[in-house]
Short mmCIF file of C-alpha atoms and ligand atoms in Angstrom, two decimals:
data_model
loop_
_atom_site.label_atom_id
_atom_site.label_comp_id
_atom_site.label_asym_id
_atom_site.label_seq_id
_atom_site.Cartn_x
_atom_site.Cartn_y
_atom_site.Cartn_z
CA MET R 138 80.16 -71.99 84.34
CA ILE R 139 76.53 -72.75 84.46
CA TRP R 140 75.69 -69.35 85.94
CA ASP R 141 77.55 -67.23 83.66
CA GLU R 142 74.37 -66.79 81.14
CA LEU R 143 72.48 -65.54 84.14
CA SER R 144 74.32 -62.16 84.34
CA GLU R 145 73.95 -61.68 80.60
CA GLY R 146 70.22 -62.52 81.00
CA LEU R 147 69.89 -60.00 83.59
CA ALA R 148 71.73 -57.46 81.40
CA GLY R 149 69.43 -58.26 78.68
CA LEU R 150 66.32 -57.59 81.03
CA ASP R 151 68.01 -54.24 81.83
CA ARG R 152 67.99 -53.36 78.14
CA ASP R 153 64.51 -54.41 77.62
CA GLY R 154 63.14 -52.24 80.60
CA LEU R 155 61.84 -55.76 81.93
CA ARG R 156 64.29 -56.28 85.19
CA ARG R 157 61.95 -56.55 88.17
CA ARG R 158 62.64 -54.79 91.33
CA ARG R 159 61.11 -54.62 94.66
CA ARG R 160 60.63 -51.36 96.81
CA GLN R 161 60.53 -52.14 100.84
CA LEU R 162 58.04 -50.71 102.91
CA ALA R 163 58.49 -49.50 106.29
CA SER R 164 54.67 -49.31 106.89
CA PRO R 165 51.55 -51.61 106.66
CA CYS R 166 49.13 -51.78 103.68
CA GLY R 167 47.52 -48.56 103.25
CA PRO R 168 46.66 -45.45 101.04
CA GLU R 169 50.10 -44.23 102.28
CA ALA R 170 53.19 -46.01 102.15
CA ILE R 171 56.71 -45.38 103.84
CA VAL R 172 59.62 -46.03 101.22
CA ASP R 173 63.19 -45.14 101.95
CA GLY R 174 62.07 -42.63 104.49
CA ARG R 175 59.45 -41.01 102.31
CA ARG R 176 55.82 -40.91 102.56
CA LEU R 177 54.16 -41.78 99.47
CA LEU R 178 50.38 -41.92 98.33
CA SER R 179 50.13 -45.28 96.91
CA PHE R 180 47.84 -46.71 94.18
CA CYS R 181 49.31 -50.15 94.10
CA SER R 182 47.45 -52.65 96.15
CA ASN R 183 44.52 -54.83 95.58
CA ASP R 184 43.24 -54.09 98.88
CA TYR R 185 40.08 -52.59 97.51
CA LEU R 186 38.15 -52.27 100.47
CA GLY R 187 40.93 -51.32 102.62
CA LEU R 188 40.64 -54.22 105.21
CA ALA R 189 44.27 -55.39 105.13
CA ASN R 190 45.10 -53.34 108.15
CA ASP R 191 41.45 -52.95 109.72
CA PRO R 192 41.26 -52.92 113.51
CA ALA R 193 38.45 -55.72 113.38
CA LEU R 194 40.58 -58.05 111.47
CA ILE R 195 43.75 -57.42 113.53
CA GLU R 196 41.86 -58.09 116.78
CA ALA R 197 40.21 -61.35 115.25
CA ALA R 198 43.76 -62.33 113.99
CA ALA R 199 45.03 -61.85 117.58
CA ALA R 200 42.02 -63.71 119.26
CA THR R 201 42.46 -66.60 116.80
CA ALA R 202 46.24 -67.12 117.44
CA ARG R 203 45.46 -67.19 121.34
CA GLN R 204 43.00 -69.97 120.77
CA TRP R 205 44.47 -71.92 117.78
CA GLY R 206 47.92 -71.07 117.78
CA VAL R 207 49.95 -69.70 114.60
CA GLY R 208 50.51 -72.84 112.35
CA SER R 209 47.97 -75.74 111.43
CA GLY R 210 50.75 -78.34 111.61
CA ALA R 211 50.00 -80.57 108.66
CA SER R 212 47.67 -80.57 105.70
CA HIS R 213 44.29 -80.28 105.95
CA LEU R 214 43.92 -83.97 105.00
CA VAL R 215 45.99 -85.01 107.81
CA SER R 216 45.40 -83.25 110.80
CA GLY R 217 45.48 -79.55 109.72
CA HIS R 218 41.82 -78.87 109.32
CA PHE R 219 40.59 -76.97 112.31
CA ASP R 220 36.93 -75.89 113.49
CA VAL R 221 37.85 -72.28 112.38
CA HIS R 222 38.73 -73.36 109.04
CA GLU R 223 35.55 -75.52 108.73
CA GLN R 224 33.39 -72.50 109.93
CA LEU R 225 35.01 -70.21 107.34
CA GLU R 226 34.19 -72.58 104.57
CA GLN R 227 30.71 -72.53 105.82
CA ARG R 228 30.51 -69.06 105.70
CA LEU R 229 32.28 -68.83 102.35
CA ALA R 230 29.67 -71.05 100.79
CA ALA R 231 26.59 -69.48 102.17
CA PHE R 232 27.87 -66.09 100.91
CA SER R 233 28.76 -67.00 97.52
CA GLY R 234 25.56 -68.94 97.22
CA PHE R 235 27.05 -72.67 96.62
CA ASP R 236 26.59 -75.75 98.59
CA ARG R 237 30.13 -76.03 99.67
CA ALA R 238 33.47 -74.19 99.71
CA LEU R 239 37.19 -75.38 100.10
CA LEU R 240 39.90 -73.33 101.33
CA PHE R 241 43.35 -72.87 99.36
CA SER R 242 46.48 -71.54 100.61
CA THR R 243 46.66 -69.17 97.43
CA GLY R 244 44.43 -68.23 94.40
CA TYR R 245 47.33 -69.51 92.30
CA MET R 246 47.15 -72.81 93.69
CA ALA R 247 43.55 -73.32 93.63
CA ASN R 248 43.62 -72.44 89.77
CA LEU R 249 46.07 -75.27 89.48
CA GLY R 250 44.10 -77.61 91.51
CA ILE R 251 40.87 -77.34 89.87
CA VAL R 252 41.82 -77.76 86.21
CA GLY R 253 44.32 -80.50 87.16
CA ALA R 254 41.59 -82.63 89.23
CA LEU R 255 38.70 -82.12 86.38
CA LEU R 256 40.49 -82.65 83.36
CA ASP R 257 42.56 -85.57 81.89
CA ARG R 258 43.60 -86.89 78.45
CA GLY R 259 41.23 -86.36 75.51
CA ASP R 260 39.54 -83.29 77.34
CA ALA R 261 39.75 -79.68 76.42
CA VAL R 262 40.42 -76.46 78.14
CA PHE R 263 38.98 -73.15 76.62
CA ALA R 264 40.71 -70.12 78.09
CA ASP R 265 40.47 -66.14 77.37
CA LYS R 266 43.82 -64.97 76.06
CA LEU R 267 44.04 -62.35 78.87
CA ASN R 268 43.57 -64.80 81.77
CA HIS R 269 45.73 -64.11 84.91
CA ALA R 270 49.20 -65.85 84.63
CA SER R 271 47.85 -68.65 87.34
CA LEU R 272 45.05 -69.70 84.79
CA ILE R 273 47.51 -69.81 82.11
CA ASP R 274 49.72 -72.17 84.04
CA ALA R 275 46.79 -74.08 85.02
CA ALA R 276 45.97 -74.91 81.24
CA GLN R 277 49.95 -75.56 80.57
CA LEU R 278 49.78 -78.06 83.20
CA ALA R 279 46.70 -79.59 81.91
CA LYS R 280 48.48 -79.83 78.45
CA ALA R 281 51.36 -81.84 80.20
CA GLN R 282 48.58 -84.23 81.26
CA GLY R 283 47.06 -84.59 77.61
CA VAL R 284 44.36 -82.32 77.77
CA THR R 285 43.82 -79.85 74.61
CA SER R 286 44.31 -76.28 75.38
CA LEU R 287 42.91 -73.55 73.25
CA ARG R 288 42.85 -69.81 73.85
CA TYR R 289 40.27 -67.33 72.51
CA ALA R 290 40.60 -63.62 71.57
CA HIS R 291 39.75 -61.44 74.99
CA GLY R 292 36.07 -61.80 75.59
CA ASP R 293 35.28 -63.03 71.98
CA ILE R 294 32.28 -65.18 72.66
CA ALA R 295 31.93 -65.93 68.94
CA ALA R 296 35.49 -67.26 68.67
CA LEU R 297 34.73 -69.47 71.77
CA GLU R 298 31.59 -70.86 70.55
CA ARG R 299 33.33 -72.03 67.31
CA GLN R 300 36.02 -73.86 69.23
CA LEU R 301 33.60 -75.28 71.55
CA ALA R 302 31.48 -76.45 68.57
CA ALA R 303 34.73 -77.78 66.91
CA SER R 304 36.02 -79.72 69.86
CA PRO R 305 35.65 -83.41 69.84
CA ALA R 306 36.75 -83.64 73.41
CA ARG R 307 34.86 -85.51 75.85
CA ARG R 308 34.92 -82.96 78.78
CA LYS R 309 35.04 -79.30 78.22
CA LEU R 310 35.97 -76.66 80.59
CA ILE R 311 35.90 -72.82 80.08
CA LEU R 312 38.27 -70.84 82.08
CA THR R 313 37.83 -67.06 82.64
CA ASP R 314 39.00 -64.24 85.04
CA ALA R 315 35.91 -62.44 85.88
CA VAL R 316 37.45 -59.24 86.43
CA PHE R 317 40.81 -59.10 84.12
CA SER R 318 43.54 -58.49 86.54
CA MET R 319 45.43 -55.91 84.35
CA ASP R 320 42.41 -54.17 82.46
CA GLY R 321 39.64 -53.98 84.73
CA ASP R 322 36.74 -55.18 82.63
CA VAL R 323 34.40 -57.69 83.50
CA ALA R 324 34.03 -61.10 81.45
CA PRO R 325 30.89 -61.66 79.72
CA LEU R 326 29.95 -64.16 82.55
CA ALA R 327 26.19 -64.39 81.36
CA GLU R 328 27.18 -65.25 77.71
CA LEU R 329 29.94 -67.57 78.89
CA PHE R 330 27.49 -69.53 81.12
CA ALA R 331 25.06 -69.90 78.21
CA LEU R 332 27.87 -71.34 76.18
CA ALA R 333 28.39 -73.62 78.89
CA GLU R 334 25.10 -74.95 79.27
CA ARG R 335 24.83 -75.38 75.29
CA PHE R 336 27.77 -77.50 75.10
CA ASP R 337 27.82 -79.07 78.67
CA ALA R 338 31.13 -77.62 79.94
CA TRP R 339 32.14 -76.62 83.17
CA LEU R 340 32.59 -72.91 83.68
CA VAL R 341 35.53 -71.90 85.83
CA VAL R 342 35.23 -68.12 87.00
CA ASP R 343 38.18 -66.53 88.74
CA ASP R 344 36.85 -63.69 90.83
CA ALA R 345 40.19 -62.43 92.46
CA HIS R 346 39.12 -58.79 91.91
CA GLY R 347 35.55 -59.25 91.81
CA PHE R 348 34.92 -60.83 95.12
CA GLY R 349 33.97 -58.30 97.85
CA VAL R 350 33.73 -55.56 95.42
CA LEU R 351 31.17 -56.44 92.74
CA GLY R 352 27.54 -57.60 93.21
CA GLU R 353 24.85 -57.78 95.76
CA LYS R 354 26.79 -56.98 99.66
CA GLY R 355 30.13 -57.81 97.40
CA ARG R 356 29.06 -61.26 96.68
CA GLY R 357 31.13 -60.95 93.42
CA SER R 358 30.89 -61.14 89.53
CA LEU R 359 28.39 -63.80 89.22
CA SER R 360 25.73 -61.91 91.11
CA TYR R 361 26.89 -58.54 89.53
CA CYS R 362 26.57 -60.52 85.87
CA GLY R 363 23.21 -62.40 86.93
CA VAL R 364 24.63 -65.64 86.33
CA PRO R 365 22.27 -68.38 87.78
CA GLU R 366 23.03 -70.71 90.41
CA SER R 367 24.03 -73.84 88.63
CA PRO R 368 26.38 -77.18 89.49
CA ARG R 369 28.52 -76.39 86.25
CA VAL R 370 29.84 -73.12 87.67
CA ILE R 371 33.02 -73.18 89.74
CA TYR R 372 33.80 -70.33 91.33
CA MET R 373 37.43 -69.04 92.62
CA GLY R 374 37.54 -66.21 95.03
CA THR R 375 40.79 -65.19 96.38
CA LEU R 376 41.03 -63.71 99.96
CA GLY R 377 44.24 -61.53 99.71
CA LYS R 378 42.58 -58.68 97.84
CA ALA R 379 39.37 -57.12 98.96
CA ALA R 380 39.25 -59.81 101.78
CA GLY R 381 42.40 -57.89 103.07
CA ALA R 382 44.34 -61.41 104.33
CA ALA R 383 45.73 -64.33 102.36
CA GLY R 384 44.26 -67.57 100.85
CA ALA R 385 41.66 -68.50 98.34
CA PHE R 386 38.63 -70.50 98.10
CA VAL R 387 36.67 -72.63 95.73
CA ALA R 388 32.80 -72.71 95.98
CA ALA R 389 30.84 -75.22 93.78
CA SER R 390 28.48 -78.15 94.07
CA ALA R 391 29.12 -80.58 97.06
CA ASP R 392 30.47 -83.12 94.23
CA VAL R 393 32.96 -80.91 93.07
CA VAL R 394 34.30 -79.89 96.29
CA GLU R 395 34.45 -83.64 97.48
CA TRP R 396 36.32 -84.49 94.32
CA LEU R 397 38.90 -81.61 94.96
CA ILE R 398 39.34 -82.70 98.31
CA SER R 399 40.61 -86.02 97.22
CA ARG R 400 42.07 -85.06 93.81
CA ALA R 401 43.49 -81.54 93.76
CA ARG R 402 47.23 -81.91 94.26
CA THR R 403 47.75 -78.12 95.16
CA TYR R 404 45.11 -79.03 98.11
CA ILE R 405 46.42 -82.37 99.13
CA PHE R 406 49.99 -81.64 99.41
CA THR R 407 50.60 -78.58 101.05
CA THR R 408 50.17 -77.39 104.77
CA GLY R 409 46.71 -76.42 105.92
CA SER R 410 46.58 -72.57 105.95
CA SER R 411 47.12 -70.55 109.02
CA PRO R 412 44.28 -70.81 111.62
CA ILE R 413 44.96 -67.11 111.99
CA MET R 414 44.03 -66.18 108.45
CA ALA R 415 40.73 -68.33 108.96
CA GLY R 416 39.77 -66.10 111.92
CA ALA R 417 40.73 -62.98 110.41
CA LEU R 418 38.60 -63.83 107.29
CA LEU R 419 35.57 -64.51 109.50
CA ALA R 420 36.04 -60.97 110.49
CA SER R 421 36.52 -59.81 107.23
CA LEU R 422 33.28 -61.63 105.84
CA ASP R 423 31.16 -59.47 108.24
CA LEU R 424 32.76 -56.45 106.96
CA ILE R 425 32.35 -57.31 103.32
CA GLU R 426 28.64 -58.31 103.81
CA HIS R 427 27.96 -54.92 105.80
CA GLY R 428 30.19 -53.07 103.35
CA ASP R 429 28.15 -51.18 101.10
CA ALA R 430 29.45 -47.77 102.25
CA ARG R 431 32.89 -48.65 101.41
CA ARG R 432 31.73 -50.14 98.19
CA ALA R 433 29.85 -46.95 97.45
CA HIS R 434 32.82 -44.65 98.47
CA LEU R 435 34.89 -46.73 96.19
CA GLN R 436 32.49 -46.42 93.18
CA ALA R 437 32.71 -42.69 93.79
CA LEU R 438 36.39 -42.53 93.54
CA ILE R 439 36.52 -44.49 90.35
CA ALA R 440 34.00 -41.95 88.73
CA GLN R 441 36.25 -39.26 90.19
CA LEU R 442 39.40 -40.40 88.71
CA ARG R 443 37.73 -41.10 85.28
CA GLU R 444 36.12 -37.85 84.92
CA GLY R 445 39.36 -36.34 85.94
CA LEU R 446 41.11 -37.79 83.22
CA ALA R 447 38.46 -37.42 80.43
CA GLY R 448 39.89 -35.40 77.65
CA THR R 449 43.32 -35.56 78.58
CA ARG R 450 46.41 -37.89 76.88
CA TRP R 451 45.95 -40.52 79.34
CA GLN R 452 44.05 -43.24 77.92
CA LEU R 453 41.99 -45.17 80.32
CA LEU R 454 40.40 -48.50 79.54
CA PRO R 455 36.76 -49.07 79.81
CA SER R 456 36.86 -50.52 83.32
CA PRO R 457 34.07 -50.24 85.92
CA THR R 458 36.41 -51.45 88.83
CA ALA R 459 38.81 -50.67 91.02
CA ILE R 460 41.73 -51.36 88.57
CA GLN R 461 42.17 -48.39 86.26
CA PRO R 462 45.02 -48.91 83.84
CA ILE R 463 46.60 -46.16 81.62
CA ILE R 464 48.02 -47.61 78.60
CA LEU R 465 51.43 -46.14 77.53
CA GLY R 466 52.52 -49.05 75.04
CA ASP R 467 56.35 -48.56 75.41
CA ASN R 468 57.90 -50.02 78.35
CA HIS R 469 60.42 -47.58 78.89
CA GLU R 470 57.78 -44.68 78.66
CA ALA R 471 55.67 -46.90 81.35
CA LEU R 472 58.69 -46.47 83.39
CA ARG R 473 59.55 -42.99 82.93
CA VAL R 474 55.97 -41.96 83.67
CA ALA R 475 55.75 -44.10 86.86
CA ASN R 476 59.11 -42.72 87.90
CA ALA R 477 57.98 -39.00 87.32
CA LEU R 478 54.78 -39.60 89.52
CA TYR R 479 56.96 -41.45 91.75
CA GLU R 480 59.34 -38.06 92.26
CA ARG R 481 55.95 -36.19 93.17
CA GLY R 482 55.35 -38.66 95.80
CA LEU R 483 52.84 -40.79 93.85
CA TRP R 484 53.26 -44.57 93.64
CA VAL R 485 51.62 -46.12 90.50
CA PRO R 486 53.01 -49.48 89.23
CA ALA R 487 54.36 -49.85 85.59
CA ILE R 488 52.99 -53.02 84.58
CA ARG R 489 55.00 -54.53 81.68
CA PRO R 490 55.01 -57.97 79.54
CA PRO R 491 55.06 -60.84 80.30
CA THR R 492 52.36 -59.50 82.79
CA VAL R 493 50.64 -57.59 79.84
CA PRO R 494 50.91 -58.15 76.01
CA LYS R 495 53.95 -56.72 74.31
CA GLY R 496 53.48 -53.07 73.30
CA THR R 497 50.52 -52.63 76.06
CA ALA R 498 52.80 -51.66 78.92
CA ARG R 499 50.80 -49.49 81.24
CA LEU R 500 50.32 -47.75 84.82
CA ARG R 501 48.04 -49.88 86.73
CA VAL R 502 46.02 -47.43 89.04
CA SER R 503 44.12 -49.46 91.85
CA LEU R 504 41.76 -47.58 94.16
CA SER R 505 40.58 -48.43 97.59
CA ALA R 506 37.97 -47.50 99.75
CA VAL R 507 40.58 -46.20 102.21
CA HIS R 508 41.62 -43.70 99.46
CA THR R 509 40.07 -40.21 100.36
CA PRO R 510 38.87 -38.17 97.31
CA ALA R 511 41.37 -35.39 98.26
CA GLN R 512 44.14 -38.27 97.58
CA VAL R 513 42.52 -39.39 94.11
CA GLY R 514 42.67 -35.57 93.37
CA GLN R 515 46.25 -35.59 93.96
CA LEU R 516 46.64 -38.20 91.36
CA VAL R 517 44.74 -36.27 88.63
CA GLU R 518 46.46 -33.18 89.26
CA ALA R 519 49.76 -34.96 89.12
CA LEU R 520 48.90 -36.48 85.90
CA ARG R 521 47.37 -33.62 84.25
CA GLY R 522 50.45 -31.85 85.18
CA LEU R 523 52.72 -34.25 83.53
CA SER R 524 50.99 -34.25 80.11
C1 PLP E 135 46.05 -62.39 92.20
C2 PLP E 135 45.22 -63.60 91.39
C3 PLP E 135 45.37 -64.67 91.44
C4 PLP E 135 46.48 -65.42 92.49
O1 PLP E 135 45.67 -65.23 93.75
P1 PLP E 135 46.74 -65.55 95.08
O2 PLP E 135 45.83 -65.77 96.17
O3 PLP E 135 47.50 -63.96 94.92
O4 PLP E 135 47.81 -66.47 94.63
C5 PLP E 135 44.56 -65.68 90.80
N1 PLP E 135 43.91 -64.94 89.81
C6 PLP E 135 43.60 -63.81 89.46
C7 PLP E 135 43.03 -63.04 88.47
C8 PLP E 135 44.48 -62.53 90.37
O5 PLP E 135 44.31 -61.37 89.89
#
């Protein structure tokens, strides 16, 4: 029967250490998670500022639900665009330093929408090899539209320059994570911008992990890297990580946003995001803008972890962000170490291919401003004890 090969496929995933499973939480997002009746110290979430369960966001969500209801009822283009959505878009544009901003239901959809709307047959996309899966899929989708899709080695500006120089494409688009989601390093955005200027290309920056965390007042990676304001930059920020809620936005020139409203299929053909999210996110933006103390605390935890593991067998990548991966290489070894930590009450996810390249399985420690130094100390001690 047609389904028989699935059981063989699943057995194959087990053999290769690639079967995915979910753990069910009996507690909201936070530094401690209750799983199977056990209290675990969690280093898993992308809730970098600890806003996912913040009382101000909860209050704003509840008040918004009372005023606007739960659902938007239709796509933004039909009748699902409310005052509260519009207010959030204007706040996001002003905060990120662009003319306009446009809300998407998820970052995944925003990335597919941007690339699909801006490129067509005869154009070319240039993507960092370690880009997030949603950007890889965006490039794949463009390929199906007749766009040439090229990838350059991670952070390799010279390779990108050669590809741009050799490309006969009419329109070019450079596509990059700002903070690489499984490595934690920051893309050379100023250099990428200079190349985009030289070759008259779009520069699309996915700041899922920088928005709220990096740059002045948490404005994100463009501010952190000193990229000047420019109509060729298209900035995508997600709202389910540091912002603590859900959704995403694209900030860009007014023309780009108008174009996306009319042409981005993942914007047009989907129900408007819940007004509750927009209300919660307005409260979140207040906390992000006034979040220097949270960001300073997070930076101190990052330094504590890195110093605590220096000189041990645990090999950290050169990441200045809340994402601190420990490279183990082998899938089974990554699972073994993750399980050993789990036994000790510490929850750190093992990340394996295809999320990361083959042979680079790792533990992905992610820190949050709601962790305490004592909690990070517990992780350091446990890792040192495992050696
Ligand atoms: C999480 C993530 C996304 C997807 O955003 P969602 O809103 O969760 O769909 C896109 N890009 C990067 C780099 C991410 O880490």
